[in-house]
Every structure is written in structure tokens, then in C-alpha cells.
Coordinates of C-alpha atoms and ligand atoms in Angstrom, one line a residue:
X1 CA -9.6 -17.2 27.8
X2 CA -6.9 -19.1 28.4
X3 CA -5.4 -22.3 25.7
X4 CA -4.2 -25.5 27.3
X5 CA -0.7 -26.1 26.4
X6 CA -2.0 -29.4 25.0
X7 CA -3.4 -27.3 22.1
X8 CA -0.1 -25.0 21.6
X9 CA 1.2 -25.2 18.3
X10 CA 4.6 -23.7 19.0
X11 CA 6.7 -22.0 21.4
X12 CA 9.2 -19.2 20.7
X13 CA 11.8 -18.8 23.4
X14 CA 15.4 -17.7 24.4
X15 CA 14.2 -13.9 23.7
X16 CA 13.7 -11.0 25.0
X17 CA 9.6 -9.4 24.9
X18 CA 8.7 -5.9 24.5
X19 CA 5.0 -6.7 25.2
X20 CA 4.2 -3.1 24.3
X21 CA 1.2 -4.1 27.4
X22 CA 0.1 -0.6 28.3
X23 CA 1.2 2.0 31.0
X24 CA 2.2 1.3 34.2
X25 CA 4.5 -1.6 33.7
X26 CA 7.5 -2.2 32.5
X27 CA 8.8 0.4 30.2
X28 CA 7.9 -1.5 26.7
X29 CA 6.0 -4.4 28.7
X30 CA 9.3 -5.7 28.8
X31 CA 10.0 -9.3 30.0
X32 CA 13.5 -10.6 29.6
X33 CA 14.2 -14.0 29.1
X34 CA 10.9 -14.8 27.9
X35 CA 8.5 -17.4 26.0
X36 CA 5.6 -16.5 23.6
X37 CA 3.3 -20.0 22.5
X38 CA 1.2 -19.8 19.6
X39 CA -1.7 -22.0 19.1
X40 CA -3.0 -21.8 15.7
X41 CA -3.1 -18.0 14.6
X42 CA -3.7 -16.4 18.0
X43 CA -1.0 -15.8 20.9
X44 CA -1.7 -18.6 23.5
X45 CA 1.0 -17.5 26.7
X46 CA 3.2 -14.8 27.1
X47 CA 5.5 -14.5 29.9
X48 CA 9.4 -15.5 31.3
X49 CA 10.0 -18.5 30.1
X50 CA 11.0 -19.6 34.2
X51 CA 7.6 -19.4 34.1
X52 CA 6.3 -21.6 31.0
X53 CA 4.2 -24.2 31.7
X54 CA 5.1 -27.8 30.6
X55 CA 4.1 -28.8 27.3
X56 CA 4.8 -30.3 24.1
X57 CA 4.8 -28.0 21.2
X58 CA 8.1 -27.5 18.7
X59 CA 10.3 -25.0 20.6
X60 CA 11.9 -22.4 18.5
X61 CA 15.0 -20.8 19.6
X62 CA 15.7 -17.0 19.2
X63 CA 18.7 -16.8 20.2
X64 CA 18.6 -13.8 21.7
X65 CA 16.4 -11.7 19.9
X66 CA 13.8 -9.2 20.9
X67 CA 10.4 -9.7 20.1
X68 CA 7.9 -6.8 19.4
X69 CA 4.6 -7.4 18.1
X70 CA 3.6 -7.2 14.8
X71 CA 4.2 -3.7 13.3
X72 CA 1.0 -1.4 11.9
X73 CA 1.3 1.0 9.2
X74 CA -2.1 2.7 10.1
X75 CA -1.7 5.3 8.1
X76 CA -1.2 4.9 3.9
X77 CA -2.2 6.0 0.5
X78 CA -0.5 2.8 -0.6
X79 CA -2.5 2.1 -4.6
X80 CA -2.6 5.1 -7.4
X81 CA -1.0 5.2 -10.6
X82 CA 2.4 6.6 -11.8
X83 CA 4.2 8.2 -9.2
X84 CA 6.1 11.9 -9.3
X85 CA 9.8 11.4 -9.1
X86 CA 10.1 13.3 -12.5
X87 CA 8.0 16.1 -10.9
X88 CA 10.0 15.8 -7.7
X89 CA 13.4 15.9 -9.7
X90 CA 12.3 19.1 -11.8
X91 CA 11.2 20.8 -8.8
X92 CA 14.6 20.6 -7.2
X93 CA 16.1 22.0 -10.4
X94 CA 13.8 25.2 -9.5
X95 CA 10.4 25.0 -11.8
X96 CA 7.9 26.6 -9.9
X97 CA 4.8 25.5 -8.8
X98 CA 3.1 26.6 -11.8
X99 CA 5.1 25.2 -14.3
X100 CA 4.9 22.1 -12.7
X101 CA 0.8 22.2 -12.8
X102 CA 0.8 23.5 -16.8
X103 CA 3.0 19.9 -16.9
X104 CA 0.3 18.3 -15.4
X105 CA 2.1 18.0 -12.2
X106 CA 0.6 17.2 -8.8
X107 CA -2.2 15.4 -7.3
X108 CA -4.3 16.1 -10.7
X109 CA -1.2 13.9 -12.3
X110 CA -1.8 10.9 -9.5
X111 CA -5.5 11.4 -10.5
X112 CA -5.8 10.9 -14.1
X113 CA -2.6 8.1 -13.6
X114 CA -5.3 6.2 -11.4
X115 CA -8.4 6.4 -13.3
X116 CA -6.0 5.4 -16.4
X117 CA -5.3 2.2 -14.5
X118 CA -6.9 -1.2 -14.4
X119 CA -7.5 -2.5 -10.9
X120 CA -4.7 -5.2 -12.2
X121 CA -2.0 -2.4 -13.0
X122 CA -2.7 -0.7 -9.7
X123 CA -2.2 -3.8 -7.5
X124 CA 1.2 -4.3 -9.5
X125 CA 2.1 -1.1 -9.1
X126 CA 1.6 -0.6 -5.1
X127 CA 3.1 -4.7 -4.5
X128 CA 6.7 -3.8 -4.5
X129 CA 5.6 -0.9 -2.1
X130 CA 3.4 -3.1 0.4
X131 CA 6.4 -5.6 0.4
X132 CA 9.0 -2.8 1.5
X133 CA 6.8 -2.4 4.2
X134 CA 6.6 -6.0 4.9
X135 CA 10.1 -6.1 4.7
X136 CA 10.5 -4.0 7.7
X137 CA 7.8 -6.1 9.9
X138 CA 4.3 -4.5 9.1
X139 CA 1.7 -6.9 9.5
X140 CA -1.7 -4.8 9.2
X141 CA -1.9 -2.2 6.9
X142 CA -4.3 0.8 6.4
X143 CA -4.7 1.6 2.7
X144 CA -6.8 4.7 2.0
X145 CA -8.7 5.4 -1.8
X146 CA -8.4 9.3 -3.1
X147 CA -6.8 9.3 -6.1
X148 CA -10.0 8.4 -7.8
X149 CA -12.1 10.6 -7.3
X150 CA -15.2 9.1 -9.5
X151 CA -17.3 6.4 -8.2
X152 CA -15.8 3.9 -10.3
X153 CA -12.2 4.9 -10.0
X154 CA -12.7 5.2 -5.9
X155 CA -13.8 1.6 -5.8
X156 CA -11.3 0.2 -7.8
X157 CA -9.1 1.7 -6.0
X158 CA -10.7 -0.3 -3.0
X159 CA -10.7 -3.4 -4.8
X160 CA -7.0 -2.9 -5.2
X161 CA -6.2 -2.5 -1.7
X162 CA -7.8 -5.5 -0.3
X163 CA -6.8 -8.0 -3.4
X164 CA -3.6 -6.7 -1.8
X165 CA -4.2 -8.6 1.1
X166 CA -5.2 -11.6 -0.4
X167 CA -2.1 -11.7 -1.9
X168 CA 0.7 -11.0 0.4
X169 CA 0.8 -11.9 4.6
X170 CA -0.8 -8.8 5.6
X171 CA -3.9 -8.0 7.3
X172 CA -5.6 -4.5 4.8
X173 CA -7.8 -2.3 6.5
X174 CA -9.1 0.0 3.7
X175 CA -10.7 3.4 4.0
X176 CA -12.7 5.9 1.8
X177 CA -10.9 8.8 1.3
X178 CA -13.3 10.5 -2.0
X179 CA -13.0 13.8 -0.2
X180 CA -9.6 14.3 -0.5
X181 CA -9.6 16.4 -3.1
X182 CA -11.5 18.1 -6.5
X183 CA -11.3 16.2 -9.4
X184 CA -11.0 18.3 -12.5
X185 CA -14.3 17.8 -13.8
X186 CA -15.8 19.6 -10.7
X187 CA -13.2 22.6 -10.5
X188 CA -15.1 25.6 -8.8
X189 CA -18.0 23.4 -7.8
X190 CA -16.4 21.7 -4.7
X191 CA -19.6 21.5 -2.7
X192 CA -21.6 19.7 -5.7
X193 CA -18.4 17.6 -5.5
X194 CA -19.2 16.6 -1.7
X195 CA -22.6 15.3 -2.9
X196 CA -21.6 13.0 -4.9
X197 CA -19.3 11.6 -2.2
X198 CA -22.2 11.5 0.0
X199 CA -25.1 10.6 -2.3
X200 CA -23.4 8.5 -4.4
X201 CA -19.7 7.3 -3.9
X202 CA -20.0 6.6 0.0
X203 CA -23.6 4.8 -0.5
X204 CA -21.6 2.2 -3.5
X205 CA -18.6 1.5 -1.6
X206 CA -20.8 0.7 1.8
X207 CA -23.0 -1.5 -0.2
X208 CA -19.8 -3.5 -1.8
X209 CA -18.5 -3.5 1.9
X210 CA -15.5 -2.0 0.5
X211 CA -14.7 0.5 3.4
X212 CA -13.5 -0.2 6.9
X213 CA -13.7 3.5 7.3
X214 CA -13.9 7.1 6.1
X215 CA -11.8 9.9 6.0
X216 CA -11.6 13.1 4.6
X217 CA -8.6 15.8 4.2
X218 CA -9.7 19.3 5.7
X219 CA -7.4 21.9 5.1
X220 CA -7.4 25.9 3.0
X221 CA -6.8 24.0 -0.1
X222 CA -8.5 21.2 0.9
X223 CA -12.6 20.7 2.0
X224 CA -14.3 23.1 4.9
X225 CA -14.9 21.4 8.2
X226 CA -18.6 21.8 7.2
X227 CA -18.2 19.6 4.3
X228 CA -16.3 17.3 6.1
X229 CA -19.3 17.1 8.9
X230 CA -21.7 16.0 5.9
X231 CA -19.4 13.1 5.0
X232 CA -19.1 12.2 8.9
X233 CA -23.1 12.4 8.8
X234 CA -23.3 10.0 6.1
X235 CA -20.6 7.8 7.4
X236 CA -21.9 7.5 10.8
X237 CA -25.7 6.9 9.0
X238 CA -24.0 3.9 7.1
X239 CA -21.9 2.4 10.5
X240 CA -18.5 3.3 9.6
X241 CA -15.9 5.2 11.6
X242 CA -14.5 8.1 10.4
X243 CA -10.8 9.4 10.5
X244 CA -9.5 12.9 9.5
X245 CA -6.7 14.8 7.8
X246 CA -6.9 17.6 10.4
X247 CA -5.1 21.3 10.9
X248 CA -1.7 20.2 8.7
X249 CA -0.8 22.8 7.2
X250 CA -3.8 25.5 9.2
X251 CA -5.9 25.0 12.3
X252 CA -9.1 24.4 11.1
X253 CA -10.6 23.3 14.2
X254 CA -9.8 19.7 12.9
X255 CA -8.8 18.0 16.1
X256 CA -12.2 19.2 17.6
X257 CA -14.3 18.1 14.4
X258 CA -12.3 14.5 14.9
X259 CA -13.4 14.5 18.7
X260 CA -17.1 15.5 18.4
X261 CA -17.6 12.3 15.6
X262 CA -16.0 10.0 18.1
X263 CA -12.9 9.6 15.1
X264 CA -10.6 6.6 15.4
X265 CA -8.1 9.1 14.9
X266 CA -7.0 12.8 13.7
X267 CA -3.8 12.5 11.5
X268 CA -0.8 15.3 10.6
X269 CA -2.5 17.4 13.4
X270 CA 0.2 20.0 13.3
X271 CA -1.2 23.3 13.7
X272 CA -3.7 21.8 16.1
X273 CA -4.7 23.9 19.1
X274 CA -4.6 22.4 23.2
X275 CA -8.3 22.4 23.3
X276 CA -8.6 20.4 19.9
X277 CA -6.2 17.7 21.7
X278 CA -7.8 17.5 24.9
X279 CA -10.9 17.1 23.0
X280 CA -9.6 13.9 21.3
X281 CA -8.0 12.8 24.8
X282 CA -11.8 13.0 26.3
X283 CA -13.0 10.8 23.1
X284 CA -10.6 8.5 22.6
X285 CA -9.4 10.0 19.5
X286 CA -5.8 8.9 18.2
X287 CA -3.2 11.5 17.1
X288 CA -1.4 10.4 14.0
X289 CA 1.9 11.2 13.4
X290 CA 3.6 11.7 9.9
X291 CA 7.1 12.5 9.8
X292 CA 7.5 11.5 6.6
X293 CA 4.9 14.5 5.5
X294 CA 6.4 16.8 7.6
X295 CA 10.4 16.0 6.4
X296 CA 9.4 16.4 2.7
X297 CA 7.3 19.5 3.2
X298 CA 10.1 20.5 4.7
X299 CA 7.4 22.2 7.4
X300 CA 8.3 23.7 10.5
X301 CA 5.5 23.4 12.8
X302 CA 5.9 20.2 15.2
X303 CA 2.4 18.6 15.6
X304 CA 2.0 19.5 19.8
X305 CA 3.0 16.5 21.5
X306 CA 3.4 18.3 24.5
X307 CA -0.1 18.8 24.7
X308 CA -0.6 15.3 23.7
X309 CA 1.5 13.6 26.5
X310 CA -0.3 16.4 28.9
X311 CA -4.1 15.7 27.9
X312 CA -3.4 11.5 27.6
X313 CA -4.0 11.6 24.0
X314 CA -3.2 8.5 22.6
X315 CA -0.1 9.1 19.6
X316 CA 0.3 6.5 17.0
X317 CA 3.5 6.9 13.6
X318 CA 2.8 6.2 10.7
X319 CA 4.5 6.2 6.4
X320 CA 1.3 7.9 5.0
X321 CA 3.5 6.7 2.0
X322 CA 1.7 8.4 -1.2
X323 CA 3.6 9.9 -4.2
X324 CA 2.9 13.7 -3.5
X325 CA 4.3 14.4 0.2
X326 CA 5.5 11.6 1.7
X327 CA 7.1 8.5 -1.0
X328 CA 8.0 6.7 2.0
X329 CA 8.6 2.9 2.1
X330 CA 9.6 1.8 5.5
X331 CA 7.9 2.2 8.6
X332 CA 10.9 1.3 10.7
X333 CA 12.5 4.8 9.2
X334 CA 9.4 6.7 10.8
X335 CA 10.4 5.8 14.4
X336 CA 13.6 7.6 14.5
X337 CA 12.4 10.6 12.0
X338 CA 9.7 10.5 15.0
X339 CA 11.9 10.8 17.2
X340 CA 14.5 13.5 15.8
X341 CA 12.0 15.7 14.6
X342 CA 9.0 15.3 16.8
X343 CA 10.5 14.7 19.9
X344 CA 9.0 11.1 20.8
X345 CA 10.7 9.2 23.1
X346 CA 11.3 5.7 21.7
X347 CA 8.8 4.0 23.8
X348 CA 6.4 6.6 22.4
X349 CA 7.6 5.1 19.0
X350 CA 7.4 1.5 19.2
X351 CA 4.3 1.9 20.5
X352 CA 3.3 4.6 17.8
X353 CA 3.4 1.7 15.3
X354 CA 1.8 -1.4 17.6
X355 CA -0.6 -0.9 20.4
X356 CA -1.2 2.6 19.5
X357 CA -1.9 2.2 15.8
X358 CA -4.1 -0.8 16.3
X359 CA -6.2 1.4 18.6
X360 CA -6.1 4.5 15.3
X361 CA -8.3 1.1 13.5
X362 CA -10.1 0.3 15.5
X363 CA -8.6 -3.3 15.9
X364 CA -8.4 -4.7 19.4
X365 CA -7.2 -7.6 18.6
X366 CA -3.3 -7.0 18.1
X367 CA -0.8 -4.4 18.5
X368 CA 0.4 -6.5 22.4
X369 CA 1.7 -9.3 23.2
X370 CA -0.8 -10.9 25.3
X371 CA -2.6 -14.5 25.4
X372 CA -5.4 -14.0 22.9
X373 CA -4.3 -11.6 20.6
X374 CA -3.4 -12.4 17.2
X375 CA 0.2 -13.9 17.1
X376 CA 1.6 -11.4 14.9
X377 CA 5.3 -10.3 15.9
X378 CA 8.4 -9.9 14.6
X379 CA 12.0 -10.5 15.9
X380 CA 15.1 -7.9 15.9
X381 CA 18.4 -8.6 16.2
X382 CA 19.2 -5.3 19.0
X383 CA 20.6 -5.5 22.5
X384 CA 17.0 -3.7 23.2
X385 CA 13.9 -1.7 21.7
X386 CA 15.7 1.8 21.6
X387 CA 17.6 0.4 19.0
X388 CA 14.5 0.4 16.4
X389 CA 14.2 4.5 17.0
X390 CA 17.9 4.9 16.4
X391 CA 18.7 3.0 13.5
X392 CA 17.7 4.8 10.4
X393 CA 15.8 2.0 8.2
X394 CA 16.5 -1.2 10.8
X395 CA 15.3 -4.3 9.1
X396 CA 13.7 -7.4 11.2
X397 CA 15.4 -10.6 11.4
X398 CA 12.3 -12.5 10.8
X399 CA 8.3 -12.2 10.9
X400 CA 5.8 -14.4 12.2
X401 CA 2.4 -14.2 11.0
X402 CA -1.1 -15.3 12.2
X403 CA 1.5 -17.9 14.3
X404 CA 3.6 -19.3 10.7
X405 CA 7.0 -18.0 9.5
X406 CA 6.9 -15.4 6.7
X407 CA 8.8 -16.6 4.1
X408 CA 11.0 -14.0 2.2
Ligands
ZN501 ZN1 -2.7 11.0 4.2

């Protein structure tokens, strides 16, 4: 499908493009000196601008600038209530865990903060966090539920999330995460817990087409891999794709569970075995990356991206910004902690938060620059893309969304 340039709406040029096109190229689909046209919302051209074909759109100079596209955050816990700075503050004074939890510490804090909340007072709470992330280029989101856990609270939470992208320049994906934990009410009864997820929660939020996806957060402390088949089951029953929390903090076989659903993607993944990875390699399974998790946790086993490179498993980055593990609000910062802690090159980066994240939703629409995609992409003021996995916490110079300036 190709767009006359009769129909272009603009043309961005005097930049450099790091396409992010896919193996075998360039190394970042790089084109120097090159033009990108935009007709409408969608990317109508791409290539050196030697090249462009004659037209008649507004030109807009970049002097200079490198163009990547559009950043994805595909990975978030973006809405709850409260948040636990206070908790995070007393811990580092040295209150155990214990004291923490008779303070009504932890998740079980995050989840009576969010059922407390109107959907009104969790969307202002999570906007100044979605527009830190915008700040730094991220143009589609991921926002998972979880702090819920209730029917009601769940889809509020849901609600939330994709008011959110009514009201900023963001695309939301949104996901059902009710099996992420065991709400008080159902301590000790964490299997009657899993059916209501299934028979009740994942049924309401399908019905309200509230859920681009499911996920669930397997793990010792967490739910069994069995119980995390019966929510695939019922996913899969209702047409949504699943995702998984996998082998964070244990190998529970995770990255094999993800592969044998067909899962957009395994996340954390770092206690994962080779034969869990090469299982997701063979079924197209993403690997998600958190650093952020990982530097907080302070952990010291690096997810196997040895394995990943080896098998062709596809890696994406993301903030997984939530208020227990990982308060993170930039996505630019995760490409160099990526890098320094995980061992990613910086290709593996920038494309750990575009082509690869779009393919961890599902969305095949975006994450390149190519004629037809989605003209999201941002420009950077660097003599070339390592520079966004070396900075710590680079900032864009501008955005351009669904083809039109953001405005700041
Ligand atoms: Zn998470």
C-alpha cells in the first residue's frame, strides 16, 4: 500500500532514521540523511531524502536530529492508589519485613489504597506518571489491573487505564491482571480465589471489552502454574491473549507455561531455564525485560539473555513502573540499566522499547518506521542511537503523534 505524495500531509527531513526495520539491515535500520512523509496518522514514505519523490506537503526541518519510532512501554502497573515511599523510606532505616506488614505495608497497602479510590482519583493519581513517560517519548502504553482484586475494583481499575488514553496522546493497551495476588478476604483460600477470576472477574471485564489481554504473576509467593493454566483456559475460551509473570524470583517452568498458550510474551523471566526460552523462541513468545524490578530487588540473577540471543527469542525492556518493586517513571532510563546490568547491546535496546515491544502486544502496526505504519516517532538530539542506552534518563527533543506535534 503505497500513498501518492499528492495525499502527504507533511514531510520531516534533514535527519537521520533508525528505522528499527528488522535483522539483516542496517544495524538500527539506519538511513542517514533521510525523509519520513506523513499522510494523515499513518507513515506514508521512509527513505533518504536523495530519494524523496516530488511533492507538495509542508517540509519540516530536523536539523539534524535522529528519528526513532515512537517508544512502547509494554510493560506497566501504571493506576493503584497511594504509593509506598514511606514504606520504602522505613525499610532503609532497617524495619523488617514484618513490621512493615503489621503497618499495613506492601501490596495489601496498594490494595485497600485502590479499592478506596474512585476511578476519578485513580486516573489523577497515575496522570503525572503516564506524562513522565510521555515525557521521554512513549507513545503506546500497556497498563495492567491487580491492585483490585474484587470484580468491581479490577474494572475500575480498567476504566482508569483507558480514560487515560482518552485523555493524554497515547495509545493504552490494557490488561487483566486479577491473579496477581490474594486479596485479604481470601487468605488461605487461594484456589477459591482463582475461581472467581475465572467465573466471575475475567467473564465482566470480557463482556465490558475492558481487556486487551490477560496475565497472571506465577511465582512461590505468587499462583501455581496450574492456576495460572485455568486463567489461560478461560482467557483463550473468551479470545484474549495471555501474558505471564514467569520464573522471577524461582523457575517455575514459566517460560514453558508462556510457550505452550502461544503468550505474547513472558516477563522478568529471570530464573528461566534454556528449554523454557527455546520454547518461547519456537512460539513466538516475547521475553520481557525489567531492570527496574531487578535494580530495586536488588536481585542477582540476570534473566538469560544468552540463551535468548542463542534460541532467536525475541527481547523487549520495559518500566513495569508500580509502587512495590519497580517506582520507575522513564522508559528512556531502562535502556541503559538494560544495558549495564543485563548486558544488551544498545541495538537490543532501542529495539527492546519499539519493534520488539509492539510485537510483546500484539500490535503490528508500529514499533518501525515503514510506509504504512502508524506515524508515531520521536526525535533526539544525539550524534546517533547509542546515545539513548548511555545517557541515564535522555529526554526527546520532540514527539510526533498519529502524524501531529505533541504539544508539551
Ligand atoms: Zn509486573
Amino acid at each position: 500500500m503505497s500513498i501518492a505524495p499528492s495525499d502527504w500531509s507533511a514531510v520531516y527531513l534533514n535527519a537521520h532514521l533508525a528505522t528499527m526495520a528488522g535483522p539483516g539491515g542496517a544495524p538500527y535500520g539506519a538511513i542517514a540523511d533521510g525523509a519520513i512523509a506523513v499522510a494523515g496518522a499513518r507513515i506514508a514514505w521512509v527513505g533518504p531524502r536523495a530519494a524523496l519523490p516530488r511533492h507538495q506537503a509542508p517540509e519540516h526541518d530536523c536539523s539534524g536530529a535522529w528519528i526513532t519510532p515512537g517508544l512502547i512501554d509494554c510493560h506497566t502497573h501504571l493506576v493503584f492508589g497511594g504509593d509506598r515511599a514511606a514504606e520504602f523510606e522505613l525499610r532503609l532505616k532497617g524495619a523488617t519485613y514484618e513490621e512493615i506488614a503489621r503497618a499495613g505495608g506492601g501490596i495489601r497497602a496498594t490494595v485497600m489504597q485502590t479499592r478506596a479510590a474512585s476511578e476519578e482519583a485513580l486516573i489523577a493519581a497515575a496522570l503525572p506518571r503516564l506524562d513522565a513517560l510521555l515525557a521521554d517519548g512513549v507513545t503506546t502504553i500497556e497498563i495492567k489491573s491487580g491492585y483490585g482484586l474484587d470484580t468491581e475494583s479490577e474494572r475500575r481499575m480498567l476504566r482508569a487505564a483507558r480514560a487515560l488514553g482518552r485523555l493524554r496522546p497515547v495509545t493504552v493497551k490494557t490488561t487483566f491482571l486479577g491473579a496477581h495476588a490474594v486479596p485479604p478476604e481470601y487468605a488461605g483460600r487461594q484456589s477459591a480465589y482463582i475461581d472467581l477470576v475465572v467465573e466471575d472477574m475475567l467473564p465482566a471485564v470480557a463482556r465490558e471489552g475492558l481487556a486487551d489481554a490477560v496475565d497472571a504473576f506465577t511465582e512461590t509467593i505468587g499462583f501455581t502454574p496450574d492456576e495460572a493454566r485455568l486463567v489461560f483456559a478461560k482467557a483463550k475460551a473468551l479470545g484474549l491473549p495471555v501474558k505471564l509473570h514467569a520464573d522471577q524470583l524461582s523457575d517455575l517452568g514459566g517460560a514453558a507455561l508462556a510457550a505452550s498458550f502461544g503468550a505474547l510474551s513472558a516477563d522478568h523471566l529471570e530464573h528461566a531455564d534454556a528449554d523454557g526460552i527455546a520454547a518461547m523462541a519456537r512460539a513466538g513468545t516475547v521475553a520481557v525485560l525489567l531492570p527496574g524490578a531487578f535494580l530495586v530487588l536488588r536481585e542477582k540473577q540476570v534473566p538469560p539473555v544468552a540463551a535468548m540471543r542463542a534460541s532467536g527469542c525475541r527481547m523487549a525492556l520495559a518500566s513495569d513502573c508500580n509502587p512495590g518493586s519497580s517506582p520507575a517513571v522513564s522508559l528512556t532510563l531502562m535502556l541503559p540499566l538494560a544495558c549495564a546490568l543485563f548486558r544488551l547491546t544498545p541495538e537490543e535496546a532501542l529495539a527492546g522499547v519499539t519493534r520488539e515491544a509492539a510485537a510483546a502486544l500484539g500490535l503490528d502496526d508500529r514499533g518501525v518506521l515503514a510506509a504504512g505504519r502508524v506515524a508515531d516517532f520521536v526525535l533526539w538530539d544525539v550524534a546517533g542511537p547509542a546515545a539513548l542506552s548511555y545517557w541515564l534518563g535522555l529526554r526527546p527533543r520532540a514527539v510526533i503523534r498519529g502524524g501531529a506535534p505533541v504539544r508539551r
